[in-house]
Amino acid sequence: MANTNLSHVKEFILLGFSDLPNLQSILFGIFLCIYINILIGNGLIIVITKSNATLQTPMYFFLSNFAFLEICYTSVTLPRMLSDLWTQNTIISFLDCAVQLCFFLILVISESLLLVVMAYDRYVAICKPLYYTIIMNHKVCVQLVVASWITAVPILIGQTYQIFSLSFCNSNILDHIFCDLPPLMKLACGDTFWNEVLFYTVVVLFAFIPFLLILYSYIRIFITIQKLPSVMGRSKAFSTCTSHLMVVGLFYGSGIIEYLQPKTNSRTGIEKMLSLFYTIITPMFNPMIYSLRNRDVIVAMKKLLSK
């Protein structure tokens, strides 16, 4: 089946970690613990920001939405991976693969746009503090979150449809841990030029440009911070940005390495590790980054746990 024409593929075989047969149960236990940590960590962020009166601000409103997005983002790939490790059944149907890819792309782009919104919030708070409550009112915050969720949905649905309209004649074996664009494009035969053009257009519009906007926001923020008269004021202003900067670095850094490196068969192992990093490891560490470096969150968490 791997070497015949498969123009009408009905299912794919996800190799995942099949090259490590003796470690399947250990990997299942590790990924299950990671998934539970992601659910608990991000769930706590949501509960804390919703239940504590001192955290009813735009920054924590965006943070709670970001935590919810991380749960959704991880749940697209990790439960399926756990199921494959437990049952040793790595076959995924054509439709399931398309649905997984579509939701994965939508959530990745939503996270990229939400990071821009969070950077804009910090920009307004530090560079335009007198107008902060006027600019970042609740209605505007809700509109920004909704826009980050739905802006790219039609484009990504169209891109998913284009990808799965291709003929897969080389193989139906995906040497990956979930249905992702790079391994699918490797299996496609025929002219994929316009699919690649659309892919890089989406990357520029919803990843590269947002990254530049975040970079511009923080350049303005740093310039403003340097003009503050007191050292304590500069330190406090900068501390509100460091957590977000660390998350931005993890998200865009791993994504750039994964998607913009040349694809060769010899890099499949590296691609799997990078995919694990930005789909599992980063969402696990994000709650720690925001809680350990944020005194308000730590205080609110202690109050919640004491109850």
mmCIF file of C-alpha atoms in Angstrom:
data_model
loop_
_atom_site.group_PDB
_atom_site.id
_atom_site.type_symbol
_atom_site.label_atom_id
_atom_site.label_comp_id
_atom_site.label_asym_id
_atom_site.label_seq_id
_atom_site.Cartn_x
_atom_site.Cartn_y
_atom_site.Cartn_z
ATOM 1 C CA MET A 1 0.000 0.000 0.000
ATOM 2 C CA ALA A 2 2.923 2.322 0.626
ATOM 3 C CA ASN A 3 4.268 1.989 -2.920
ATOM 4 C CA THR A 4 1.147 1.935 -5.102
ATOM 5 C CA ASN A 5 -0.836 4.813 -6.528
ATOM 6 C CA LEU A 6 -3.041 6.279 -3.831
ATOM 7 C CA SER A 7 -4.937 9.004 -5.632
ATOM 8 C CA HIS A 8 -8.029 8.171 -3.539
ATOM 9 C CA VAL A 9 -6.544 7.704 -0.099
ATOM 10 C CA LYS A 10 -9.096 6.748 2.539
ATOM 11 C CA GLU A 11 -6.734 6.643 5.493
ATOM 12 C CA PHE A 12 -3.219 7.509 6.609
ATOM 13 C CA ILE A 13 -0.771 5.645 8.788
ATOM 14 C CA LEU A 14 0.818 7.837 11.452
ATOM 15 C CA LEU A 15 4.182 6.305 12.290
ATOM 16 C CA GLY A 16 4.517 8.411 15.428
ATOM 17 C CA PHE A 17 6.893 6.590 17.787
ATOM 18 C CA SER A 18 6.572 3.164 16.162
ATOM 19 C CA ASP A 19 10.363 3.084 15.807
ATOM 20 C CA LEU A 20 10.526 2.858 19.617
ATOM 21 C CA PRO A 21 8.396 -0.255 20.309
ATOM 22 C CA ASN A 22 9.893 -0.895 23.750
ATOM 23 C CA LEU A 23 9.096 2.612 24.962
ATOM 24 C CA GLN A 24 5.411 2.823 24.017
ATOM 25 C CA SER A 25 4.088 2.389 27.581
ATOM 26 C CA ILE A 26 6.699 4.773 29.027
ATOM 27 C CA LEU A 27 5.892 7.424 26.413
ATOM 28 C CA PHE A 28 2.173 6.983 27.138
ATOM 29 C CA GLY A 29 2.796 7.634 30.836
ATOM 30 C CA ILE A 30 4.988 10.677 30.134
ATOM 31 C CA PHE A 31 2.545 12.272 27.681
ATOM 32 C CA LEU A 32 -0.428 11.523 29.950
ATOM 33 C CA CYS A 33 1.309 13.323 32.841
ATOM 34 C CA ILE A 34 2.143 16.238 30.555
ATOM 35 C CA TYR A 35 -1.473 16.471 29.345
ATOM 36 C CA ILE A 36 -2.804 16.425 32.907
ATOM 37 C CA ASN A 37 -0.312 19.158 33.858
ATOM 38 C CA ILE A 38 -1.432 21.254 30.874
ATOM 39 C CA LEU A 39 -5.097 20.889 31.832
ATOM 40 C CA ILE A 40 -4.483 21.637 35.517
ATOM 41 C CA GLY A 41 -2.007 24.491 34.948
ATOM 42 C CA ASN A 42 -4.036 26.345 32.332
ATOM 43 C CA GLY A 43 -7.298 25.484 34.119
ATOM 44 C CA LEU A 44 -5.947 27.084 37.303
ATOM 45 C CA ILE A 45 -5.023 30.232 35.355
ATOM 46 C CA ILE A 46 -8.619 30.458 34.062
ATOM 47 C CA VAL A 47 -10.187 29.861 37.505
ATOM 48 C CA ILE A 48 -7.861 32.309 39.267
ATOM 49 C CA THR A 49 -8.344 35.131 36.769
ATOM 50 C CA LYS A 50 -12.132 34.678 36.798
ATOM 51 C CA SER A 51 -12.599 34.327 40.562
ATOM 52 C CA ASN A 52 -10.201 36.951 41.935
ATOM 53 C CA ALA A 53 -11.515 40.514 41.960
ATOM 54 C CA THR A 54 -8.023 42.035 41.723
ATOM 55 C CA LEU A 55 -7.384 40.239 38.444
ATOM 56 C CA GLN A 56 -10.397 41.631 36.583
ATOM 57 C CA THR A 57 -8.235 43.636 34.190
ATOM 58 C CA PRO A 58 -7.663 43.401 30.424
ATOM 59 C CA MET A 59 -4.238 41.783 30.883
ATOM 60 C CA TYR A 60 -5.668 38.884 32.874
ATOM 61 C CA PHE A 61 -8.734 38.682 30.642
ATOM 62 C CA PHE A 62 -6.406 38.026 27.716
ATOM 63 C CA LEU A 63 -4.331 35.638 29.822
ATOM 64 C CA SER A 64 -7.375 33.514 30.706
ATOM 65 C CA ASN A 65 -8.354 33.337 27.032
ATOM 66 C CA PHE A 66 -4.788 32.393 26.157
ATOM 67 C CA ALA A 67 -4.883 29.580 28.754
ATOM 68 C CA PHE A 68 -8.158 28.293 27.298
ATOM 69 C CA LEU A 69 -6.637 28.424 23.818
ATOM 70 C CA GLU A 70 -3.652 26.389 25.054
ATOM 71 C CA ILE A 71 -6.000 23.673 26.347
ATOM 72 C CA CYS A 72 -7.838 23.524 23.010
ATOM 73 C CA TYR A 73 -4.579 23.668 21.051
ATOM 74 C CA THR A 74 -3.091 20.701 22.928
ATOM 75 C CA SER A 75 -6.333 18.707 22.887
ATOM 76 C CA VAL A 76 -6.316 18.627 19.081
ATOM 77 C CA THR A 77 -3.191 16.432 18.963
ATOM 78 C CA LEU A 78 -2.315 14.947 22.349
ATOM 79 C CA PRO A 79 -5.411 12.775 23.092
ATOM 80 C CA ARG A 80 -5.074 11.169 19.655
ATOM 81 C CA MET A 81 -1.377 10.547 20.308
ATOM 82 C CA LEU A 82 -2.200 8.940 23.663
ATOM 83 C CA SER A 83 -4.818 6.757 22.011
ATOM 84 C CA ASP A 84 -2.335 5.592 19.358
ATOM 85 C CA LEU A 85 0.261 4.734 22.016
ATOM 86 C CA TRP A 86 -2.305 2.832 24.116
ATOM 87 C CA THR A 87 -4.036 0.871 21.336
ATOM 88 C CA GLN A 88 -1.048 0.569 18.959
ATOM 89 C CA ASN A 89 -3.505 1.554 16.194
ATOM 90 C CA THR A 90 -1.864 4.312 14.168
ATOM 91 C CA ILE A 91 -4.398 4.448 11.337
ATOM 92 C CA ILE A 92 -6.253 7.751 10.969
ATOM 93 C CA SER A 93 -9.025 8.231 8.433
ATOM 94 C CA PHE A 94 -8.789 10.770 5.633
ATOM 95 C CA LEU A 95 -11.575 12.875 7.178
ATOM 96 C CA ASP A 96 -10.156 12.715 10.714
ATOM 97 C CA CYS A 97 -6.769 13.813 9.416
ATOM 98 C CA ALA A 98 -8.331 16.764 7.582
ATOM 99 C CA VAL A 99 -10.315 17.811 10.658
ATOM 100 C CA GLN A 100 -7.258 17.530 12.910
ATOM 101 C CA LEU A 101 -5.120 19.628 10.553
ATOM 102 C CA CYS A 102 -7.835 22.271 10.122
ATOM 103 C CA PHE A 103 -8.395 22.746 13.863
ATOM 104 C CA PHE A 104 -4.663 22.670 14.530
ATOM 105 C CA LEU A 105 -4.000 25.445 11.983
ATOM 106 C CA ILE A 106 -6.903 27.550 13.249
ATOM 107 C CA LEU A 107 -5.701 27.309 16.852
ATOM 108 C CA VAL A 108 -2.053 27.997 15.951
ATOM 109 C CA ILE A 109 -3.015 31.159 14.057
ATOM 110 C CA SER A 110 -5.417 32.177 16.839
ATOM 111 C CA GLU A 111 -2.554 31.879 19.333
ATOM 112 C CA SER A 112 -0.317 33.989 17.088
ATOM 113 C CA LEU A 113 -2.952 36.729 16.832
ATOM 114 C CA LEU A 114 -3.775 36.601 20.543
ATOM 115 C CA LEU A 115 -0.095 37.126 21.358
ATOM 116 C CA VAL A 116 -0.274 40.304 19.240
ATOM 117 C CA VAL A 117 -3.344 41.428 21.188
ATOM 118 C CA MET A 118 -1.515 40.825 24.491
ATOM 119 C CA ALA A 119 1.491 42.814 23.220
ATOM 120 C CA TYR A 120 -0.835 45.665 22.206
ATOM 121 C CA ASP A 121 -2.371 45.617 25.692
ATOM 122 C CA ARG A 122 1.085 46.018 27.269
ATOM 123 C CA TYR A 123 1.907 48.782 24.776
ATOM 124 C CA VAL A 124 -1.179 50.796 25.701
ATOM 125 C CA ALA A 125 -0.665 50.172 29.446
ATOM 126 C CA ILE A 126 2.932 51.427 29.415
ATOM 127 C CA CYS A 127 3.021 53.940 26.570
ATOM 128 C CA LYS A 128 -0.476 55.444 26.997
ATOM 129 C CA PRO A 129 -1.335 54.848 30.674
ATOM 130 C CA LEU A 130 -3.733 57.811 30.956
ATOM 131 C CA TYR A 131 -5.887 56.441 28.125
ATOM 132 C CA TYR A 132 -5.595 52.754 29.075
ATOM 133 C CA THR A 133 -9.070 52.311 30.606
ATOM 134 C CA ILE A 134 -10.641 54.185 27.697
ATOM 135 C CA ILE A 135 -8.833 52.325 24.916
ATOM 136 C CA MET A 136 -8.884 48.866 26.520
ATOM 137 C CA ASN A 137 -12.488 48.840 27.711
ATOM 138 C CA HIS A 138 -14.311 45.526 28.085
ATOM 139 C CA LYS A 139 -16.090 45.763 24.723
ATOM 140 C CA VAL A 140 -12.811 46.338 22.876
ATOM 141 C CA CYS A 141 -11.152 43.451 24.746
ATOM 142 C CA VAL A 142 -13.948 41.051 23.777
ATOM 143 C CA GLN A 143 -13.798 42.220 20.152
ATOM 144 C CA LEU A 144 -10.025 41.695 20.021
ATOM 145 C CA VAL A 145 -10.302 38.167 21.433
ATOM 146 C CA VAL A 146 -13.127 37.233 19.037
ATOM 147 C CA ALA A 147 -11.164 38.670 16.111
ATOM 148 C CA SER A 148 -8.085 36.630 17.049
ATOM 149 C CA TRP A 149 -10.212 33.476 17.045
ATOM 150 C CA ILE A 150 -12.151 33.921 13.804
ATOM 151 C CA THR A 151 -10.045 36.146 11.508
ATOM 152 C CA ALA A 152 -8.187 33.355 9.731
ATOM 153 C CA VAL A 153 -10.861 30.636 9.915
ATOM 154 C CA PRO A 154 -12.205 30.939 6.316
ATOM 155 C CA ILE A 155 -8.675 31.046 4.855
ATOM 156 C CA LEU A 156 -7.496 28.023 6.839
ATOM 157 C CA ILE A 157 -10.593 25.998 5.986
ATOM 158 C CA GLY A 158 -9.897 26.799 2.334
ATOM 159 C CA GLN A 159 -6.244 25.818 2.688
ATOM 160 C CA THR A 160 -7.170 22.512 4.345
ATOM 161 C CA TYR A 161 -9.613 21.793 1.522
ATOM 162 C CA GLN A 162 -6.894 22.508 -1.051
ATOM 163 C CA ILE A 163 -4.393 20.229 0.686
ATOM 164 C CA PHE A 164 -6.818 17.314 0.871
ATOM 165 C CA SER A 165 -7.936 17.838 -2.715
ATOM 166 C CA LEU A 166 -4.455 16.789 -3.841
ATOM 167 C CA SER A 167 -3.580 13.282 -4.987
ATOM 168 C CA PHE A 168 -1.403 11.295 -2.605
ATOM 169 C CA CYS A 169 0.362 8.876 -4.907
ATOM 170 C CA ASN A 170 3.721 8.371 -3.223
ATOM 171 C CA SER A 171 2.524 6.796 0.012
ATOM 172 C CA ASN A 172 -0.136 6.982 2.693
ATOM 173 C CA ILE A 173 2.426 6.771 5.517
ATOM 174 C CA LEU A 174 2.911 9.957 7.540
ATOM 175 C CA ASP A 175 6.210 9.833 9.398
ATOM 176 C CA HIS A 176 4.949 12.243 12.025
ATOM 177 C CA ILE A 177 3.061 12.342 15.333
ATOM 178 C CA PHE A 178 -0.068 14.046 13.954
ATOM 179 C CA CYS A 179 -1.482 15.314 10.665
ATOM 180 C CA ASP A 180 0.629 18.359 9.878
ATOM 181 C CA LEU A 181 1.259 20.296 6.679
ATOM 182 C CA PRO A 182 4.932 19.423 5.975
ATOM 183 C CA PRO A 183 4.527 15.602 6.043
ATOM 184 C CA LEU A 184 1.303 15.814 4.035
ATOM 185 C CA MET A 185 2.966 17.950 1.370
ATOM 186 C CA LYS A 186 5.736 15.355 1.084
ATOM 187 C CA LEU A 187 3.161 12.708 0.144
ATOM 188 C CA ALA A 188 1.357 14.831 -2.441
ATOM 189 C CA CYS A 189 2.095 14.241 -6.109
ATOM 190 C CA GLY A 190 1.572 16.542 -9.040
ATOM 191 C CA ASP A 191 1.910 20.306 -9.016
ATOM 192 C CA THR A 192 1.780 21.668 -5.457
ATOM 193 C CA PHE A 193 3.108 25.122 -6.342
ATOM 194 C CA TRP A 194 -0.068 27.048 -5.546
ATOM 195 C CA ASN A 195 -0.555 25.121 -2.311
ATOM 196 C CA GLU A 196 2.919 26.178 -1.235
ATOM 197 C CA VAL A 197 2.216 29.778 -2.292
ATOM 198 C CA LEU A 198 -0.938 29.794 -0.166
ATOM 199 C CA PHE A 199 0.933 28.251 2.756
ATOM 200 C CA TYR A 200 3.672 30.893 2.733
ATOM 201 C CA THR A 201 1.074 33.634 2.236
ATOM 202 C CA VAL A 202 -0.689 32.454 5.386
ATOM 203 C CA VAL A 203 2.664 32.324 7.216
ATOM 204 C CA VAL A 204 3.452 35.911 6.204
ATOM 205 C CA LEU A 205 -0.024 37.270 7.025
ATOM 206 C CA PHE A 206 -0.670 35.464 10.294
ATOM 207 C CA ALA A 207 2.801 34.677 11.664
ATOM 208 C CA PHE A 208 5.499 36.972 10.245
ATOM 209 C CA ILE A 209 3.471 40.206 10.292
ATOM 210 C CA PRO A 210 2.130 39.523 13.828
ATOM 211 C CA PHE A 211 5.695 38.858 14.963
ATOM 212 C CA LEU A 212 6.805 42.196 13.499
ATOM 213 C CA LEU A 213 3.901 43.948 15.244
ATOM 214 C CA ILE A 214 4.928 42.388 18.566
ATOM 215 C CA LEU A 215 8.525 43.421 17.931
ATOM 216 C CA TYR A 216 7.458 46.990 17.119
ATOM 217 C CA SER A 217 5.272 47.143 20.252
ATOM 218 C CA TYR A 218 8.148 46.105 22.496
ATOM 219 C CA ILE A 219 10.573 48.522 20.855
ATOM 220 C CA ARG A 220 8.133 51.317 21.723
ATOM 221 C CA ILE A 221 7.663 49.865 25.215
ATOM 222 C CA PHE A 222 11.414 49.699 25.892
ATOM 223 C CA ILE A 223 11.891 53.273 24.660
ATOM 224 C CA THR A 224 9.123 54.434 27.014
ATOM 225 C CA ILE A 225 10.510 52.423 29.942
ATOM 226 C CA GLN A 226 13.943 54.004 29.513
ATOM 227 C CA LYS A 227 12.355 57.445 29.899
ATOM 228 C CA LEU A 228 10.763 56.613 33.270
ATOM 229 C CA PRO A 229 12.408 58.644 36.064
ATOM 230 C CA SER A 230 12.687 55.975 38.790
ATOM 231 C CA VAL A 231 14.511 52.657 38.684
ATOM 232 C CA MET A 232 11.634 51.000 40.535
ATOM 233 C CA GLY A 233 9.169 52.251 37.940
ATOM 234 C CA ARG A 234 11.289 50.895 35.110
ATOM 235 C CA SER A 235 11.656 47.546 36.866
ATOM 236 C CA LYS A 236 7.912 47.234 37.516
ATOM 237 C CA ALA A 237 7.014 48.176 33.944
ATOM 238 C CA PHE A 238 9.515 45.716 32.493
ATOM 239 C CA SER A 239 8.386 42.892 34.802
ATOM 240 C CA THR A 240 4.870 43.036 33.351
ATOM 241 C CA CYS A 241 6.318 42.247 29.900
ATOM 242 C CA THR A 242 8.918 39.549 30.577
ATOM 243 C CA SER A 243 6.453 36.650 30.880
ATOM 244 C CA HIS A 244 4.791 37.546 27.588
ATOM 245 C CA LEU A 245 8.175 37.953 25.905
ATOM 246 C CA MET A 246 9.258 34.483 27.050
ATOM 247 C CA VAL A 247 6.061 32.910 25.679
ATOM 248 C CA VAL A 248 6.468 34.800 22.388
ATOM 249 C CA GLY A 249 10.056 33.541 22.115
ATOM 250 C CA LEU A 250 9.056 29.925 22.738
ATOM 251 C CA PHE A 251 6.099 30.027 20.332
ATOM 252 C CA TYR A 252 7.679 31.827 17.377
ATOM 253 C CA GLY A 253 11.146 30.357 17.905
ATOM 254 C CA SER A 254 10.005 26.733 17.716
ATOM 255 C CA GLY A 255 7.566 27.503 14.886
ATOM 256 C CA ILE A 256 10.215 29.226 12.750
ATOM 257 C CA ILE A 257 12.654 26.340 13.215
ATOM 258 C CA GLU A 258 9.975 23.772 12.385
ATOM 259 C CA TYR A 259 8.289 25.336 9.352
ATOM 260 C CA LEU A 260 10.976 27.441 7.696
ATOM 261 C CA GLN A 261 13.815 24.907 7.653
ATOM 262 C CA PRO A 262 14.431 22.873 4.472
ATOM 263 C CA LYS A 263 12.560 19.580 4.549
ATOM 264 C CA THR A 264 14.548 16.407 4.013
ATOM 265 C CA ASN A 265 13.870 12.808 4.897
ATOM 266 C CA SER A 266 16.856 12.776 7.246
ATOM 267 C CA ARG A 267 15.214 15.436 9.431
ATOM 268 C CA THR A 268 12.039 13.529 10.327
ATOM 269 C CA GLY A 269 13.289 12.747 13.839
ATOM 270 C CA ILE A 270 14.163 16.404 14.426
ATOM 271 C CA GLU A 271 10.772 17.490 13.054
ATOM 272 C CA LYS A 272 8.994 15.198 15.515
ATOM 273 C CA MET A 273 10.962 16.608 18.440
ATOM 274 C CA LEU A 274 10.238 20.194 17.351
ATOM 275 C CA SER A 275 6.550 19.344 16.936
ATOM 276 C CA LEU A 276 6.503 17.953 20.465
ATOM 277 C CA PHE A 277 8.125 21.139 21.693
ATOM 278 C CA TYR A 278 5.604 23.614 20.304
ATOM 279 C CA THR A 279 2.495 21.427 20.682
ATOM 280 C CA ILE A 280 3.135 19.953 24.141
ATOM 281 C CA ILE A 281 6.155 21.343 25.997
ATOM 282 C CA THR A 282 5.405 25.036 25.422
ATOM 283 C CA PRO A 283 1.739 24.808 26.601
ATOM 284 C CA MET A 284 2.970 22.955 29.702
ATOM 285 C CA PHE A 285 5.489 25.666 30.610
ATOM 286 C CA ASN A 286 3.333 28.699 29.788
ATOM 287 C CA PRO A 287 1.266 28.571 33.046
ATOM 288 C CA MET A 288 4.509 28.259 35.018
ATOM 289 C CA ILE A 289 6.013 31.237 33.208
ATOM 290 C CA TYR A 290 2.990 33.445 33.902
ATOM 291 C CA SER A 291 2.490 32.313 37.516
ATOM 292 C CA LEU A 292 6.083 32.135 38.754
ATOM 293 C CA ARG A 293 6.958 35.587 37.388
ATOM 294 C CA ASN A 294 3.714 37.291 38.419
ATOM 295 C CA ARG A 295 3.204 38.255 42.063
ATOM 296 C CA ASP A 296 -0.539 38.940 41.610
ATOM 297 C CA VAL A 297 -1.129 35.453 40.205
ATOM 298 C CA ILE A 298 0.909 33.847 43.009
ATOM 299 C CA VAL A 299 -1.091 35.711 45.683
ATOM 300 C CA ALA A 300 -4.399 34.802 44.003
ATOM 301 C CA MET A 301 -3.311 31.157 43.725
ATOM 302 C CA LYS A 302 -2.400 31.022 47.433
ATOM 303 C CA LYS A 303 -5.820 32.449 48.343
ATOM 304 C CA LEU A 304 -7.571 29.925 46.109
ATOM 305 C CA LEU A 305 -5.595 26.973 47.492
ATOM 306 C CA SER A 306 -6.126 28.111 51.094
ATOM 307 C CA LYS A 307 -9.866 27.958 50.533
#
